[in-house]
Amino acid sequence: MSQARQRRPVLSSSDRDALKSRLNDSYAGDLLSIARHFGGQPAAHQARIQDIDHTGFTLAWEWREDGQLQSADMQHVMREFAGPGSVIQEVSELAVEACRELGEEPPRLARDKQAIDSRRLVDFAFVMPRPPVAMLVLAGLVGLGYLALVDDVHPMVRFTRDFVSQTACYYVFVGCLVVHFFEACVVCAVCQLIKTFQPQQMSTGTQAKWTAGGLLFGVFCLHVFAAKIMRQFALADAMPANRGPRPR
């Protein structure tokens, strides 16, 4: 009896939508370079993946000529399909060649792939909030603490007592401290997880900086940290280790 024939992997509907969304949203510049070079249209100003499956993808682009909006597309056939990661890999290779021929800097896809290959998905170096924002946050905390803890405030700020009582300032101040402390604990725990599983990405010093940043600046510091976390998840989802079996 002959051995059962191995089924060629295909892209599910959810995988197709996810790939289209990722390429069109995160790598629009790389797609535009591919359209300008392989599509032979240097004036193209927008490019998007129209359709994609396990056999290949359709790339469409637009440009203006004599004031009229023009459009065209091209079909690319996959050399080999082994899962969503192989699609990212092939688009990356096309983008690298296009950028090299166009004299542009290496595409973002290639830079992300280099980060994946080196297992350093995201640089978690601490990012300080902008100086004006940092000064405003610290000044706000100090001022609120002053109004909350000092009975006989300076005459220049005594008018605030007509609008907000010392008791209200106290509760708001304590609430801010609790929220900042909670945010710092969450950041410290997440940094510890990163340090445990990817020690080359997170040092004890960096963990301490992010924790202190969360304690002092709260959300004004943590939104950068959260963006780095989301970026790591996006990159990890495209890692070659997630590919399926190679077709025979």
Short mmCIF file of C-alpha atoms in Angstrom, two decimals:
data_model
loop_
_atom_site.label_atom_id
_atom_site.label_comp_id
_atom_site.label_asym_id
_atom_site.label_seq_id
_atom_site.Cartn_x
_atom_site.Cartn_y
_atom_site.Cartn_z
CA MET A 1 0.00 0.00 0.00
CA SER A 2 1.44 3.36 -0.93
CA GLN A 3 2.26 5.83 1.82
CA ALA A 4 -0.28 8.62 2.35
CA ARG A 5 0.71 11.74 0.47
CA GLN A 6 1.66 14.67 2.71
CA ARG A 7 -0.79 17.53 2.41
CA ARG A 8 0.64 20.87 1.32
CA PRO A 9 0.21 23.51 4.03
CA VAL A 10 -2.22 26.29 3.23
CA LEU A 11 -3.10 29.64 4.74
CA SER A 12 -6.31 29.77 6.71
CA SER A 13 -8.63 32.72 6.31
CA SER A 14 -7.50 34.17 9.65
CA ASP A 15 -3.82 33.76 8.69
CA ARG A 16 -4.43 35.53 5.37
CA ASP A 17 -6.14 38.45 7.09
CA ALA A 18 -3.41 38.66 9.73
CA LEU A 19 -0.63 38.63 7.13
CA LYS A 20 -2.31 41.26 4.98
CA SER A 21 -2.88 43.47 7.99
CA ARG A 22 0.69 43.08 9.26
CA LEU A 23 2.32 43.75 5.91
CA ASN A 24 0.07 46.63 4.93
CA ASP A 25 0.13 48.34 8.33
CA SER A 26 3.68 47.72 9.56
CA TYR A 27 5.66 47.36 6.33
CA ALA A 28 3.95 49.71 3.88
CA GLY A 29 7.29 51.35 3.05
CA ASP A 30 8.85 48.00 2.13
CA LEU A 31 5.90 47.15 -0.11
CA LEU A 32 6.26 50.52 -1.78
CA SER A 33 9.93 49.81 -2.53
CA ILE A 34 8.95 46.47 -4.08
CA ALA A 35 6.35 48.19 -6.26
CA ARG A 36 8.77 50.91 -7.36
CA HIS A 37 11.49 48.45 -8.34
CA PHE A 38 9.79 45.24 -9.49
CA GLY A 39 6.70 47.05 -10.74
CA GLY A 40 8.81 49.52 -12.69
CA GLN A 41 6.96 52.53 -11.35
CA PRO A 42 9.31 54.89 -9.43
CA ALA A 43 6.46 57.40 -9.02
CA ALA A 44 4.33 54.98 -6.96
CA HIS A 45 3.25 56.59 -3.69
CA GLN A 46 1.14 53.86 -2.11
CA ALA A 47 1.32 50.06 -2.24
CA ARG A 48 -0.77 47.37 -0.54
CA ILE A 49 -1.17 43.62 -0.53
CA GLN A 50 -4.54 42.98 -2.18
CA ASP A 51 -4.64 39.22 -1.87
CA ILE A 52 -2.43 36.53 -0.39
CA ASP A 53 -2.49 32.76 -0.04
CA HIS A 54 -0.10 29.80 0.04
CA THR A 55 0.68 30.16 -3.68
CA GLY A 56 1.66 33.83 -3.67
CA PHE A 57 0.34 37.35 -3.31
CA THR A 58 -0.95 40.28 -5.34
CA LEU A 59 0.65 43.66 -4.76
CA ALA A 60 -1.17 46.77 -6.01
CA TRP A 61 0.14 50.33 -6.15
CA GLU A 62 -0.98 53.80 -7.16
CA TRP A 63 0.72 56.79 -8.77
CA ARG A 64 -0.30 60.06 -10.41
CA GLU A 65 0.31 60.79 -14.06
CA ASP A 66 -0.82 64.05 -15.70
CA GLY A 67 -2.92 64.74 -12.63
CA GLN A 68 -4.78 61.45 -12.95
CA LEU A 69 -4.61 58.68 -10.36
CA GLN A 70 -3.30 55.48 -11.95
CA SER A 71 -3.08 51.99 -10.52
CA ALA A 72 -1.47 48.67 -11.37
CA ASP A 73 -0.68 45.37 -9.72
CA MET A 74 1.64 42.41 -9.95
CA GLN A 75 1.40 38.77 -8.90
CA HIS A 76 4.27 37.10 -7.12
CA VAL A 77 4.41 33.29 -6.96
CA MET A 78 5.90 31.82 -3.80
CA ARG A 79 9.01 29.74 -4.37
CA GLU A 80 8.21 27.64 -1.34
CA PHE A 81 5.50 27.85 1.30
CA ALA A 82 6.00 26.47 4.80
CA GLY A 83 3.67 28.65 6.83
CA PRO A 84 3.10 32.38 7.49
CA GLY A 85 6.76 32.86 8.43
CA SER A 86 7.91 31.84 4.97
CA VAL A 87 5.71 34.54 3.41
CA ILE A 88 7.34 37.17 5.62
CA GLN A 89 10.75 35.79 4.66
CA GLU A 90 10.07 35.98 0.91
CA VAL A 91 8.62 39.49 1.08
CA SER A 92 11.67 40.50 3.11
CA GLU A 93 14.02 39.16 0.41
CA LEU A 94 12.13 41.07 -2.28
CA ALA A 95 12.27 44.25 -0.21
CA VAL A 96 16.02 43.87 0.40
CA GLU A 97 16.71 43.52 -3.33
CA ALA A 98 14.40 46.43 -4.19
CA CYS A 99 15.95 48.76 -1.61
CA ARG A 100 19.45 47.82 -2.74
CA GLU A 101 18.65 48.57 -6.39
CA LEU A 102 16.87 51.80 -5.48
CA GLY A 103 19.73 52.95 -3.26
CA GLU A 104 17.51 53.06 -0.17
CA GLU A 105 18.33 51.99 3.39
CA PRO A 106 17.65 48.35 4.31
CA PRO A 107 13.91 47.65 4.65
CA ARG A 108 12.22 47.39 8.01
CA LEU A 109 11.38 43.74 7.35
CA ALA A 110 15.08 42.94 7.04
CA ARG A 111 15.90 44.83 10.22
CA ASP A 112 13.16 42.97 12.07
CA LYS A 113 14.41 39.66 10.71
CA GLN A 114 17.91 40.48 11.90
CA ALA A 115 16.51 41.17 15.35
CA ILE A 116 14.65 37.86 15.26
CA ASP A 117 17.69 35.91 14.13
CA SER A 118 19.81 37.43 16.90
CA ARG A 119 17.02 36.64 19.41
CA ARG A 120 17.01 40.30 20.49
CA LEU A 121 13.53 41.11 19.37
CA VAL A 122 13.25 44.53 20.97
CA ASP A 123 15.69 46.91 22.59
CA PHE A 124 14.32 47.35 26.10
CA ALA A 125 16.69 50.19 26.99
CA PHE A 126 14.97 52.64 29.31
CA VAL A 127 13.43 55.67 27.62
CA MET A 128 13.01 58.76 29.76
CA PRO A 129 9.89 60.86 29.17
CA ARG A 130 10.53 64.15 27.41
CA PRO A 131 11.98 66.73 29.84
CA PRO A 132 8.92 69.05 29.80
CA VAL A 133 6.61 66.11 30.51
CA ALA A 134 8.86 64.74 33.24
CA MET A 135 9.12 68.15 34.91
CA LEU A 136 5.36 68.69 34.77
CA VAL A 137 4.60 65.27 36.27
CA LEU A 138 7.10 65.68 39.10
CA ALA A 139 6.00 69.27 39.75
CA GLY A 140 2.39 68.09 39.86
CA LEU A 141 3.16 65.36 42.39
CA VAL A 142 5.23 67.70 44.56
CA GLY A 143 2.62 70.45 44.41
CA LEU A 144 -0.22 68.07 45.18
CA GLY A 145 1.74 66.60 48.10
CA TYR A 146 2.41 70.09 49.41
CA LEU A 147 -1.27 71.01 49.33
CA ALA A 148 -2.21 67.66 50.89
CA LEU A 149 0.28 67.57 53.76
CA VAL A 150 0.87 71.21 54.70
CA ASP A 151 -1.81 72.98 56.73
CA ASP A 152 -0.52 76.54 56.47
CA VAL A 153 0.39 76.81 52.79
CA HIS A 154 2.21 79.72 51.18
CA PRO A 155 0.05 82.78 50.53
CA MET A 156 0.66 82.47 46.79
CA VAL A 157 -1.21 79.16 46.66
CA ARG A 158 -3.63 79.75 49.54
CA PHE A 159 -6.37 80.63 47.06
CA THR A 160 -6.54 76.96 46.06
CA ARG A 161 -8.16 76.22 49.40
CA ASP A 162 -11.25 78.05 48.13
CA PHE A 163 -11.65 75.43 45.38
CA VAL A 164 -10.17 72.23 46.79
CA SER A 165 -9.98 71.32 50.45
CA GLN A 166 -6.85 69.88 52.05
CA THR A 167 -8.70 66.63 52.66
CA ALA A 168 -9.58 66.26 48.97
CA CYS A 169 -5.95 67.00 48.01
CA TYR A 170 -4.82 64.36 50.48
CA TYR A 171 -7.03 61.64 49.03
CA VAL A 172 -6.07 62.52 45.46
CA PHE A 173 -2.40 62.52 46.41
CA VAL A 174 -2.63 59.15 48.13
CA GLY A 175 -4.58 57.78 45.15
CA CYS A 176 -1.86 58.93 42.75
CA LEU A 177 0.82 57.30 44.90
CA VAL A 178 -1.12 54.02 45.00
CA VAL A 179 -1.63 54.01 41.23
CA HIS A 180 2.02 54.79 40.55
CA PHE A 181 3.12 52.10 43.01
CA PHE A 182 0.85 49.55 41.33
CA GLU A 183 2.20 50.52 37.88
CA ALA A 184 5.76 50.16 39.15
CA CYS A 185 5.00 46.69 40.54
CA VAL A 186 3.48 45.57 37.22
CA VAL A 187 6.47 46.87 35.24
CA CYS A 188 8.91 45.22 37.65
CA ALA A 189 7.09 41.88 37.29
CA VAL A 190 7.02 42.08 33.48
CA CYS A 191 10.71 43.01 33.39
CA GLN A 192 11.45 40.01 35.61
CA LEU A 193 9.66 37.73 33.15
CA ILE A 194 11.66 39.14 30.27
CA LYS A 195 14.88 38.78 32.25
CA THR A 196 14.01 35.15 33.04
CA PHE A 197 13.24 34.04 29.48
CA GLN A 198 15.39 36.51 27.49
CA PRO A 199 18.19 37.57 29.87
CA GLN A 200 20.16 39.22 27.07
CA GLN A 201 17.31 41.69 26.56
CA MET A 202 16.80 42.78 30.16
CA SER A 203 19.43 43.54 32.80
CA THR A 204 18.85 44.23 36.48
CA GLY A 205 19.84 47.85 35.92
CA THR A 206 17.32 48.28 33.09
CA GLN A 207 14.64 46.63 35.22
CA ALA A 208 15.36 49.09 38.04
CA LYS A 209 15.15 52.06 35.64
CA TRP A 210 11.78 51.00 34.21
CA THR A 211 10.45 50.34 37.72
CA ALA A 212 11.60 53.75 38.94
CA GLY A 213 10.15 55.35 35.80
CA GLY A 214 6.77 53.74 36.47
CA LEU A 215 6.89 54.88 40.09
CA LEU A 216 7.77 58.49 39.26
CA PHE A 217 6.12 59.16 35.91
CA GLY A 218 3.36 56.53 35.70
CA VAL A 219 1.61 56.23 32.35
CA PHE A 220 3.81 58.94 30.80
CA CYS A 221 6.67 56.45 30.99
CA LEU A 222 4.80 53.17 30.73
CA HIS A 223 3.18 53.79 27.34
CA VAL A 224 6.67 53.48 25.79
CA PHE A 225 7.29 50.24 27.69
CA ALA A 226 3.90 48.88 26.60
CA ALA A 227 4.70 49.74 22.96
CA LYS A 228 7.95 47.77 23.24
CA ILE A 229 6.07 44.77 24.66
CA MET A 230 3.53 44.86 21.81
CA ARG A 231 6.36 45.16 19.30
CA GLN A 232 8.02 42.08 20.76
CA PHE A 233 4.81 40.06 20.50
CA ALA A 234 4.42 41.13 16.85
CA LEU A 235 7.98 40.09 16.04
CA ALA A 236 7.80 36.84 17.97
CA ASP A 237 4.66 35.89 16.04
CA ALA A 238 6.71 36.02 12.83
CA MET A 239 9.65 33.96 14.10
CA PRO A 240 10.79 31.15 11.78
CA ALA A 241 10.39 28.66 14.63
CA ASN A 242 6.65 28.97 14.15
CA ARG A 243 6.73 27.61 10.61
CA GLY A 244 5.00 24.41 9.77
CA PRO A 245 6.64 21.36 8.16
CA ARG A 246 8.37 22.00 4.86
CA PRO A 247 6.50 20.61 1.85
CA ARG A 248 8.10 17.75 -0.06
#
